[in-house]
């Protein structure tokens, strides 16, 4: 404000410098506020430890719920995969019996199932990655129209790694 004639008659206390302090560890909020308040020249400090603690509790609960959901989804996935294998073996029991009766080893019987699983997995991965890519682009358009101030991650730099991960 120095040199500006509009501010010449005002005392310097009117336009004090302001600082925002961001903490990595929210548990140190009260002692940080106290320490900053004791620094010479600091007029006042403002923080809301109750709100910060509330956000911390919400974050911890959301993390616990996410872990529980992942465990449940993992168990359901394993159950579905096990049942799919059983149904596939049951539906092809005649084919397996014919292969066994002509002298096929266990490894020779497994190879067609493994190859078929790999091919179906690759096709499913490509299809799901493509659907995800186009659905995300459409979702971004909708989100930007509803909440224009929200920063959304651009997926373009991650397209190739996503395809690799899904395949």
PDB file of N, CA and C in Angstrom, residues 32-105:
ATOM      1  N   UNK A  32      -0.872 -25.517  17.989  1.00  0.00           N
ATOM      2  CA  UNK A  32      -0.383 -24.634  16.927  1.00  0.00           C
ATOM      3  C   UNK A  32      -1.044 -23.266  17.044  1.00  0.00           C
ATOM      4  N   UNK A  33      -2.341 -23.242  17.311  1.00  0.00           N
ATOM      5  CA  UNK A  33      -3.035 -21.961  17.466  1.00  0.00           C
ATOM      6  C   UNK A  33      -2.471 -21.182  18.653  1.00  0.00           C
ATOM      7  N   UNK A  34      -2.205 -21.885  19.738  1.00  0.00           N
ATOM      8  CA  UNK A  34      -1.628 -21.226  20.916  1.00  0.00           C
ATOM      9  C   UNK A  34      -0.242 -20.676  20.601  1.00  0.00           C
ATOM     10  N   UNK A  35       0.591 -21.481  19.928  1.00  0.00           N
ATOM     11  CA  UNK A  35       1.952 -21.038  19.600  1.00  0.00           C
ATOM     12  C   UNK A  35       1.945 -19.845  18.655  1.00  0.00           C
ATOM     13  N   UNK A  36       1.059 -19.855  17.671  1.00  0.00           N
ATOM     14  CA  UNK A  36       0.985 -18.726  16.735  1.00  0.00           C
ATOM     15  C   UNK A  36       0.457 -17.487  17.443  1.00  0.00           C
ATOM     16  N   UNK A  37      -0.502 -17.653  18.356  1.00  0.00           N
ATOM     17  CA  UNK A  37      -1.047 -16.518  19.094  1.00  0.00           C
ATOM     18  C   UNK A  37      -0.025 -15.854  20.004  1.00  0.00           C
ATOM     19  N   UNK A  38       0.987 -16.585  20.431  1.00  0.00           N
ATOM     20  CA  UNK A  38       2.027 -16.035  21.318  1.00  0.00           C
ATOM     21  C   UNK A  38       3.121 -15.299  20.565  1.00  0.00           C
ATOM     22  N   UNK A  39       3.122 -15.359  19.244  1.00  0.00           N
ATOM     23  CA  UNK A  39       4.133 -14.657  18.457  1.00  0.00           C
ATOM     24  C   UNK A  39       3.841 -13.160  18.505  1.00  0.00           C
ATOM     25  N   UNK A  40       4.888 -12.363  18.705  1.00  0.00           N
ATOM     26  CA  UNK A  40       4.734 -10.910  18.794  1.00  0.00           C
ATOM     27  C   UNK A  40       4.197 -10.368  17.471  1.00  0.00           C
ATOM     28  N   UNK A  41       3.195  -9.528  17.532  1.00  0.00           N
ATOM     29  CA  UNK A  41       2.624  -8.911  16.353  1.00  0.00           C
ATOM     30  C   UNK A  41       1.387  -9.615  15.826  1.00  0.00           C
ATOM     31  N   UNK A  42       1.071 -10.772  16.381  1.00  0.00           N
ATOM     32  CA  UNK A  42      -0.133 -11.481  15.954  1.00  0.00           C
ATOM     33  C   UNK A  42      -1.298 -10.939  16.767  1.00  0.00           C
ATOM     34  N   UNK A  43      -2.270 -10.350  16.084  1.00  0.00           N
ATOM     35  CA  UNK A  43      -3.399  -9.728  16.763  1.00  0.00           C
ATOM     36  C   UNK A  43      -4.390 -10.784  17.261  1.00  0.00           C
ATOM     37  N   UNK A  44      -4.745 -11.735  16.423  1.00  0.00           N
ATOM     38  CA  UNK A  44      -5.677 -12.771  16.833  1.00  0.00           C
ATOM     39  C   UNK A  44      -5.556 -13.966  15.895  1.00  0.00           C
ATOM     40  N   UNK A  45      -6.012 -15.088  16.396  1.00  0.00           N
ATOM     41  CA  UNK A  45      -6.017 -16.320  15.599  1.00  0.00           C
ATOM     42  C   UNK A  45      -7.435 -16.869  15.583  1.00  0.00           C
ATOM     43  N   UNK A  46      -7.723 -17.620  14.558  1.00  0.00           N
ATOM     44  CA  UNK A  46      -9.060 -18.172  14.429  1.00  0.00           C
ATOM     45  C   UNK A  46      -8.947 -19.602  13.898  1.00  0.00           C
ATOM     46  N   UNK A  47      -9.522 -20.515  14.617  1.00  0.00           N
ATOM     47  CA  UNK A  47      -9.589 -21.904  14.159  1.00  0.00           C
ATOM     48  C   UNK A  47     -10.842 -22.531  14.748  1.00  0.00           C
ATOM     49  N   UNK A  48     -11.214 -23.641  14.215  1.00  0.00           N
ATOM     50  CA  UNK A  48     -12.400 -24.346  14.700  1.00  0.00           C
ATOM     51  C   UNK A  48     -12.026 -25.806  14.952  1.00  0.00           C
ATOM     52  N   UNK A  49     -11.466 -26.104  16.113  1.00  0.00           N
ATOM     53  CA  UNK A  49     -11.028 -27.477  16.377  1.00  0.00           C
ATOM     54  C   UNK A  49     -12.185 -28.472  16.386  1.00  0.00           C
ATOM     55  N   UNK A  50     -13.374 -28.031  16.780  1.00  0.00           N
ATOM     56  CA  UNK A  50     -14.518 -28.955  16.801  1.00  0.00           C
ATOM     57  C   UNK A  50     -14.878 -29.394  15.386  1.00  0.00           C
ATOM     58  N   UNK A  51     -14.870 -28.450  14.443  1.00  0.00           N
ATOM     59  CA  UNK A  51     -15.184 -28.777  13.053  1.00  0.00           C
ATOM     60  C   UNK A  51     -14.088 -29.666  12.463  1.00  0.00           C
ATOM     61  N   UNK A  52     -12.838 -29.337  12.769  1.00  0.00           N
ATOM     62  CA  UNK A  52     -11.727 -30.146  12.267  1.00  0.00           C
ATOM     63  C   UNK A  52     -11.816 -31.574  12.811  1.00  0.00           C
ATOM     64  N   UNK A  53     -12.147 -31.708  14.084  1.00  0.00           N
ATOM     65  CA  UNK A  53     -12.292 -33.052  14.671  1.00  0.00           C
ATOM     66  C   UNK A  53     -13.457 -33.796  14.015  1.00  0.00           C
ATOM     67  N   UNK A  54     -14.538 -33.075  13.722  1.00  0.00           N
ATOM     68  CA  UNK A  54     -15.681 -33.691  13.049  1.00  0.00           C
ATOM     69  C   UNK A  54     -15.304 -34.224  11.673  1.00  0.00           C
ATOM     70  N   UNK A  55     -14.532 -33.433  10.918  1.00  0.00           N
ATOM     71  CA  UNK A  55     -14.075 -33.898   9.612  1.00  0.00           C
ATOM     72  C   UNK A  55     -13.141 -35.099   9.741  1.00  0.00           C
ATOM     73  N   UNK A  56     -12.319 -35.092  10.773  1.00  0.00           N
ATOM     74  CA  UNK A  56     -11.418 -36.226  11.004  1.00  0.00           C
ATOM     75  C   UNK A  56     -12.218 -37.488  11.304  1.00  0.00           C
ATOM     76  N   UNK A  57     -13.254 -37.364  12.115  1.00  0.00           N
ATOM     77  CA  UNK A  57     -14.101 -38.523  12.431  1.00  0.00           C
ATOM     78  C   UNK A  57     -14.799 -39.024  11.170  1.00  0.00           C
ATOM     79  N   UNK A  58     -15.328 -38.100  10.371  1.00  0.00           N
ATOM     80  CA  UNK A  58     -16.005 -38.486   9.129  1.00  0.00           C
ATOM     81  C   UNK A  58     -15.027 -39.193   8.196  1.00  0.00           C
ATOM     82  N   UNK A  59     -13.801 -38.668   8.076  1.00  0.00           N
ATOM     83  CA  UNK A  59     -12.796 -39.306   7.227  1.00  0.00           C
ATOM     84  C   UNK A  59     -12.458 -40.708   7.722  1.00  0.00           C
ATOM     85  N   UNK A  60     -12.311 -40.877   9.033  1.00  0.00           N
ATOM     86  CA  UNK A  60     -11.984 -42.186   9.588  1.00  0.00           C
ATOM     87  C   UNK A  60     -13.122 -43.178   9.384  1.00  0.00           C
ATOM     88  N   UNK A  61     -14.358 -42.726   9.582  1.00  0.00           N
ATOM     89  CA  UNK A  61     -15.514 -43.608   9.380  1.00  0.00           C
ATOM     90  C   UNK A  61     -15.627 -43.997   7.907  1.00  0.00           C
ATOM     91  N   UNK A  62     -15.432 -43.027   7.008  1.00  0.00           N
ATOM     92  CA  UNK A  62     -15.505 -43.324   5.577  1.00  0.00           C
ATOM     93  C   UNK A  62     -14.410 -44.314   5.178  1.00  0.00           C
ATOM     94  N   UNK A  63     -13.224 -44.170   5.742  1.00  0.00           N
ATOM     95  CA  UNK A  63     -12.140 -45.119   5.457  1.00  0.00           C
ATOM     96  C   UNK A  63     -12.471 -46.514   5.952  1.00  0.00           C
ATOM     97  N   UNK A  64     -13.039 -46.611   7.151  1.00  0.00           N
ATOM     98  CA  UNK A  64     -13.412 -47.921   7.692  1.00  0.00           C
ATOM     99  C   UNK A  64     -14.519 -48.558   6.853  1.00  0.00           C
ATOM    100  N   UNK A  65     -15.500 -47.767   6.458  1.00  0.00           N
ATOM    101  CA  UNK A  65     -16.586 -48.287   5.621  1.00  0.00           C
ATOM    102  C   UNK A  65     -16.028 -48.765   4.284  1.00  0.00           C
ATOM    103  N   UNK A  66     -15.093 -48.014   3.718  1.00  0.00           N
ATOM    104  CA  UNK A  66     -14.492 -48.406   2.440  1.00  0.00           C
ATOM    105  C   UNK A  66     -13.748 -49.736   2.569  1.00  0.00           C
ATOM    106  N   UNK A  67     -13.004 -49.913   3.664  1.00  0.00           N
ATOM    107  CA  UNK A  67     -12.282 -51.178   3.878  1.00  0.00           C
ATOM    108  C   UNK A  67     -13.262 -52.330   4.026  1.00  0.00           C
ATOM    109  N   UNK A  68     -14.335 -52.117   4.765  1.00  0.00           N
ATOM    110  CA  UNK A  68     -15.341 -53.169   4.948  1.00  0.00           C
ATOM    111  C   UNK A  68     -15.994 -53.517   3.617  1.00  0.00           C
ATOM    112  N   UNK A  69     -16.322 -52.498   2.818  1.00  0.00           N
ATOM    113  CA  UNK A  69     -16.921 -52.751   1.503  1.00  0.00           C
ATOM    114  C   UNK A  69     -15.972 -53.513   0.582  1.00  0.00           C
ATOM    115  N   UNK A  70     -14.693 -53.174   0.623  1.00  0.00           N
ATOM    116  CA  UNK A  70     -13.717 -53.889  -0.206  1.00  0.00           C
ATOM    117  C   UNK A  70     -13.641 -55.357   0.213  1.00  0.00           C
ATOM    118  N   UNK A  71     -13.646 -55.614   1.506  1.00  0.00           N
ATOM    119  CA  UNK A  71     -13.597 -56.997   1.997  1.00  0.00           C
ATOM    120  C   UNK A  71     -14.845 -57.762   1.559  1.00  0.00           C
ATOM    121  N   UNK A  72     -16.006 -57.131   1.695  1.00  0.00           N
ATOM    122  CA  UNK A  72     -17.256 -57.786   1.286  1.00  0.00           C
ATOM    123  C   UNK A  72     -17.249 -58.057  -0.216  1.00  0.00           C
ATOM    124  N   UNK A  73     -16.849 -57.072  -1.013  1.00  0.00           N
ATOM    125  CA  UNK A  73     -16.815 -57.257  -2.462  1.00  0.00           C
ATOM    126  C   UNK A  73     -15.791 -58.312  -2.874  1.00  0.00           C
ATOM    127  N   UNK A  74     -14.683 -58.378  -2.169  1.00  0.00           N
ATOM    128  CA  UNK A  74     -13.690 -59.412  -2.452  1.00  0.00           C
ATOM    129  C   UNK A  74     -14.256 -60.799  -2.161  1.00  0.00           C
ATOM    130  N   UNK A  75     -14.947 -60.941  -1.031  1.00  0.00           N
ATOM    131  CA  UNK A  75     -15.550 -62.237  -0.693  1.00  0.00           C
ATOM    132  C   UNK A  75     -16.618 -62.626  -1.712  1.00  0.00           C
ATOM    133  N   UNK A  76     -17.446 -61.674  -2.111  1.00  0.00           N
ATOM    134  CA  UNK A  76     -18.485 -61.959  -3.116  1.00  0.00           C
ATOM    135  C   UNK A  76     -17.841 -62.341  -4.444  1.00  0.00           C
ATOM    136  N   UNK A  77     -16.772 -61.636  -4.832  1.00  0.00           N
ATOM    137  CA  UNK A  77     -16.081 -61.960  -6.084  1.00  0.00           C
ATOM    138  C   UNK A  77     -15.512 -63.369  -6.050  1.00  0.00           C
ATOM    139  N   UNK A  78     -14.876 -63.733  -4.947  1.00  0.00           N
ATOM    140  CA  UNK A  78     -14.335 -65.089  -4.833  1.00  0.00           C
ATOM    141  C   UNK A  78     -15.443 -66.131  -4.904  1.00  0.00           C
ATOM    142  N   UNK A  79     -16.568 -65.860  -4.270  1.00  0.00           N
ATOM    143  CA  UNK A  79     -17.703 -66.781  -4.306  1.00  0.00           C
ATOM    144  C   UNK A  79     -18.223 -66.940  -5.734  1.00  0.00           C
ATOM    145  N   UNK A  80     -18.352 -65.830  -6.447  1.00  0.00           N
ATOM    146  CA  UNK A  80     -18.846 -65.877  -7.825  1.00  0.00           C
ATOM    147  C   UNK A  80     -17.862 -66.616  -8.726  1.00  0.00           C
ATOM    148  N   UNK A  81     -16.574 -66.354  -8.558  1.00  0.00           N
ATOM    149  CA  UNK A  81     -15.570 -67.029  -9.383  1.00  0.00           C
ATOM    150  C   UNK A  81     -15.579 -68.529  -9.114  1.00  0.00           C
ATOM    151  N   UNK A  82     -15.638 -68.914  -7.845  1.00  0.00           N
ATOM    152  CA  UNK A  82     -15.660 -70.348  -7.506  1.00  0.00           C
ATOM    153  C   UNK A  82     -16.893 -71.027  -8.099  1.00  0.00           C
ATOM    154  N   UNK A  83     -18.032 -70.394  -7.996  1.00  0.00           N
ATOM    155  CA  UNK A  83     -19.252 -70.977  -8.560  1.00  0.00           C
ATOM    156  C   UNK A  83     -19.202 -71.037 -10.082  1.00  0.00           C
ATOM    157  N   UNK A  84     -18.617 -70.033 -10.715  1.00  0.00           N
ATOM    158  CA  UNK A  84     -18.491 -70.039 -12.166  1.00  0.00           C
ATOM    159  C   UNK A  84     -17.606 -71.196 -12.633  1.00  0.00           C
ATOM    160  N   UNK A  85     -16.517 -71.427 -11.928  1.00  0.00           N
ATOM    161  CA  UNK A  85     -15.638 -72.542 -12.272  1.00  0.00           C
ATOM    162  C   UNK A  85     -16.378 -73.869 -12.109  1.00  0.00           C
ATOM    163  N   UNK A  86     -17.126 -74.012 -11.010  1.00  0.00           N
ATOM    164  CA  UNK A  86     -17.882 -75.250 -10.788  1.00  0.00           C
ATOM    165  C   UNK A  86     -18.925 -75.470 -11.880  1.00  0.00           C
ATOM    166  N   UNK A  87     -19.649 -74.419 -12.255  1.00  0.00           N
ATOM    167  CA  UNK A  87     -20.672 -74.541 -13.291  1.00  0.00           C
ATOM    168  C   UNK A  87     -20.029 -74.872 -14.634  1.00  0.00           C
ATOM    169  N   UNK A  88     -18.901 -74.240 -14.935  1.00  0.00           N
ATOM    170  CA  UNK A  88     -18.209 -74.514 -16.197  1.00  0.00           C
ATOM    171  C   UNK A  88     -17.743 -75.967 -16.252  1.00  0.00           C
ATOM    172  N   UNK A  89     -17.158 -76.452 -15.183  1.00  0.00           N
ATOM    173  CA  UNK A  89     -16.707 -77.841 -15.142  1.00  0.00           C
ATOM    174  C   UNK A  89     -17.906 -78.782 -15.253  1.00  0.00           C
ATOM    175  N   UNK A  90     -18.990 -78.447 -14.568  1.00  0.00           N
ATOM    176  CA  UNK A  90     -20.179 -79.306 -14.631  1.00  0.00           C
ATOM    177  C   UNK A  90     -20.770 -79.326 -16.037  1.00  0.00           C
ATOM    178  N   UNK A  91     -20.813 -78.157 -16.705  1.00  0.00           N
ATOM    179  CA  UNK A  91     -21.416 -78.111 -18.046  1.00  0.00           C
ATOM    180  C   UNK A  91     -20.538 -78.784 -19.091  1.00  0.00           C
ATOM    181  N   UNK A  92     -19.256 -78.911 -18.811  1.00  0.00           N
ATOM    182  CA  UNK A  92     -18.346 -79.547 -19.773  1.00  0.00           C
ATOM    183  C   UNK A  92     -17.851 -80.904 -19.280  1.00  0.00           C
ATOM    184  N   UNK A  93     -18.576 -81.508 -18.395  1.00  0.00           N
ATOM    185  CA  UNK A  93     -18.125 -82.778 -17.836  1.00  0.00           C
ATOM    186  C   UNK A  93     -18.016 -83.864 -18.894  1.00  0.00           C
ATOM    187  N   UNK A  94     -18.900 -83.829 -19.885  1.00  0.00           N
ATOM    188  CA  UNK A  94     -18.817 -84.830 -20.954  1.00  0.00           C
ATOM    189  C   UNK A  94     -17.532 -84.634 -21.763  1.00  0.00           C
ATOM    190  N   UNK A  95     -17.239 -83.381 -22.078  1.00  0.00           N
ATOM    191  CA  UNK A  95     -16.018 -83.069 -22.823  1.00  0.00           C
ATOM    192  C   UNK A  95     -14.784 -83.497 -22.034  1.00  0.00           C
ATOM    193  N   UNK A  96     -14.784 -83.215 -20.737  1.00  0.00           N
ATOM    194  CA  UNK A  96     -13.658 -83.583 -19.883  1.00  0.00           C
ATOM    195  C   UNK A  96     -13.532 -85.103 -19.791  1.00  0.00           C
ATOM    196  N   UNK A  97     -14.651 -85.781 -19.644  1.00  0.00           N
ATOM    197  CA  UNK A  97     -14.624 -87.246 -19.558  1.00  0.00           C
ATOM    198  C   UNK A  97     -14.104 -87.872 -20.849  1.00  0.00           C
ATOM    199  N   UNK A  98     -14.492 -87.331 -21.992  1.00  0.00           N
ATOM    200  CA  UNK A  98     -13.999 -87.858 -23.270  1.00  0.00           C
ATOM    201  C   UNK A  98     -12.490 -87.663 -23.370  1.00  0.00           C
ATOM    202  N   UNK A  99     -12.020 -86.457 -22.983  1.00  0.00           N
ATOM    203  CA  UNK A  99     -10.576 -86.192 -23.031  1.00  0.00           C
ATOM    204  C   UNK A  99      -9.830 -87.138 -22.097  1.00  0.00           C
ATOM    205  N   UNK A 100     -10.360 -87.371 -20.906  1.00  0.00           N
ATOM    206  CA  UNK A 100      -9.721 -88.259 -19.935  1.00  0.00           C
ATOM    207  C   UNK A 100      -9.722 -89.706 -20.438  1.00  0.00           C
ATOM    208  N   UNK A 101     -10.819 -90.102 -21.079  1.00  0.00           N
ATOM    209  CA  UNK A 101     -10.918 -91.496 -21.516  1.00  0.00           C
ATOM    210  C   UNK A 101      -9.963 -91.815 -22.668  1.00  0.00           C
ATOM    211  N   UNK A 102      -9.537 -90.821 -23.424  1.00  0.00           N
ATOM    212  CA  UNK A 102      -8.566 -91.072 -24.489  1.00  0.00           C
ATOM    213  C   UNK A 102      -7.135 -90.827 -24.014  1.00  0.00           C
ATOM    214  N   UNK A 103      -6.970 -90.591 -22.715  1.00  0.00           N
ATOM    215  CA  UNK A 103      -5.629 -90.517 -22.148  1.00  0.00           C
ATOM    216  C   UNK A 103      -5.077 -89.124 -21.918  1.00  0.00           C
ATOM    217  N   UNK A 104      -5.899 -88.104 -21.932  1.00  0.00           N
ATOM    218  CA  UNK A 104      -5.412 -86.740 -21.700  1.00  0.00           C
ATOM    219  C   UNK A 104      -5.012 -86.571 -20.237  1.00  0.00           C
ATOM    220  N   UNK A 105      -3.908 -85.866 -20.023  1.00  0.00           N
ATOM    221  CA  UNK A 105      -3.463 -85.583 -18.664  1.00  0.00           C
ATOM    222  C   UNK A 105      -4.270 -84.411 -18.099  1.00  0.00           C
TER     223      UNK A 105
END
